[in-house]
Amino acid sequence: MNSDIPTTWTIKLLDAGDGSDDAILCLPDELLESLGWSIGDDLMLDFVEDENAVRIVKT
């Protein structure tokens, strides 16, 4: 992994705007490229309450 790429990221959730209270998580291209992920990959989100964080893993 490139040492210039952060190991943690802060990314804001965007309101889906449809009244559903759903949110959209837009992952930066730089992050996707550094992890070898691409559009269409299946990801699992793990909410870590004590760290106020989300871990994302490719499934």
Short mmCIF file of C-alpha atoms in Angstrom, two decimals:
data_model
loop_
_atom_site.label_atom_id
_atom_site.label_comp_id
_atom_site.label_asym_id
_atom_site.label_seq_id
_atom_site.Cartn_x
_atom_site.Cartn_y
_atom_site.Cartn_z
CA MET A 1 0.00 0.00 0.00
CA ASN A 2 1.22 3.48 -0.82
CA SER A 3 2.48 5.21 2.33
CA ASP A 4 0.84 8.48 1.17
CA ILE A 5 -2.63 6.94 1.49
CA PRO A 6 -4.22 7.28 4.95
CA THR A 7 -5.05 4.17 6.97
CA THR A 8 -8.17 5.83 8.39
CA TRP A 9 -10.66 8.00 6.56
CA THR A 10 -13.38 10.38 7.70
CA ILE A 11 -16.29 10.26 5.26
CA LYS A 12 -19.63 12.00 5.71
CA LEU A 13 -22.92 10.21 5.15
CA LEU A 14 -25.24 11.92 2.69
CA ASP A 15 -29.02 11.96 3.12
CA ALA A 16 -30.64 9.79 0.44
CA GLY A 17 -33.18 12.61 0.05
CA ASP A 18 -36.16 10.30 -0.35
CA GLY A 19 -37.63 10.58 3.15
CA SER A 20 -36.47 7.08 4.09
CA ASP A 21 -33.81 8.18 6.62
CA ASP A 22 -31.36 6.10 4.55
CA ALA A 23 -27.87 7.43 3.98
CA ILE A 24 -25.36 7.22 1.14
CA LEU A 25 -21.70 6.54 1.85
CA CYS A 26 -19.57 7.85 -1.03
CA LEU A 27 -16.13 6.25 -0.93
CA PRO A 28 -13.34 8.30 -2.55
CA ASP A 29 -11.77 6.85 -5.71
CA GLU A 30 -8.34 7.00 -4.05
CA LEU A 31 -9.60 4.74 -1.24
CA LEU A 32 -11.22 2.27 -3.65
CA GLU A 33 -8.07 2.07 -5.77
CA SER A 34 -5.77 1.61 -2.77
CA LEU A 35 -7.87 -1.34 -1.56
CA GLY A 36 -8.42 -2.89 -4.98
CA TRP A 37 -12.18 -2.35 -4.72
CA SER A 38 -14.42 -1.32 -7.59
CA ILE A 39 -18.04 -0.45 -8.29
CA GLY A 40 -20.17 -3.57 -7.93
CA ASP A 41 -18.09 -5.17 -5.16
CA ASP A 42 -20.03 -6.45 -2.13
CA LEU A 43 -19.01 -4.74 1.11
CA MET A 44 -19.92 -5.48 4.72
CA LEU A 45 -20.23 -2.62 7.21
CA ASP A 46 -19.40 -3.27 10.85
CA PHE A 47 -20.54 -0.55 13.26
CA VAL A 48 -18.04 -0.16 16.13
CA GLU A 49 -19.97 1.79 18.76
CA ASP A 50 -17.18 2.16 21.32
CA GLU A 51 -14.95 3.73 18.64
CA ASN A 52 -17.78 5.71 16.98
CA ALA A 53 -16.63 4.19 13.70
CA VAL A 54 -17.58 1.89 10.86
CA ARG A 55 -15.29 -0.80 9.48
CA ILE A 56 -15.84 -1.76 5.86
CA VAL A 57 -14.71 -5.15 4.55
CA LYS A 58 -14.99 -6.54 1.03
CA THR A 59 -16.97 -9.79 1.11
#
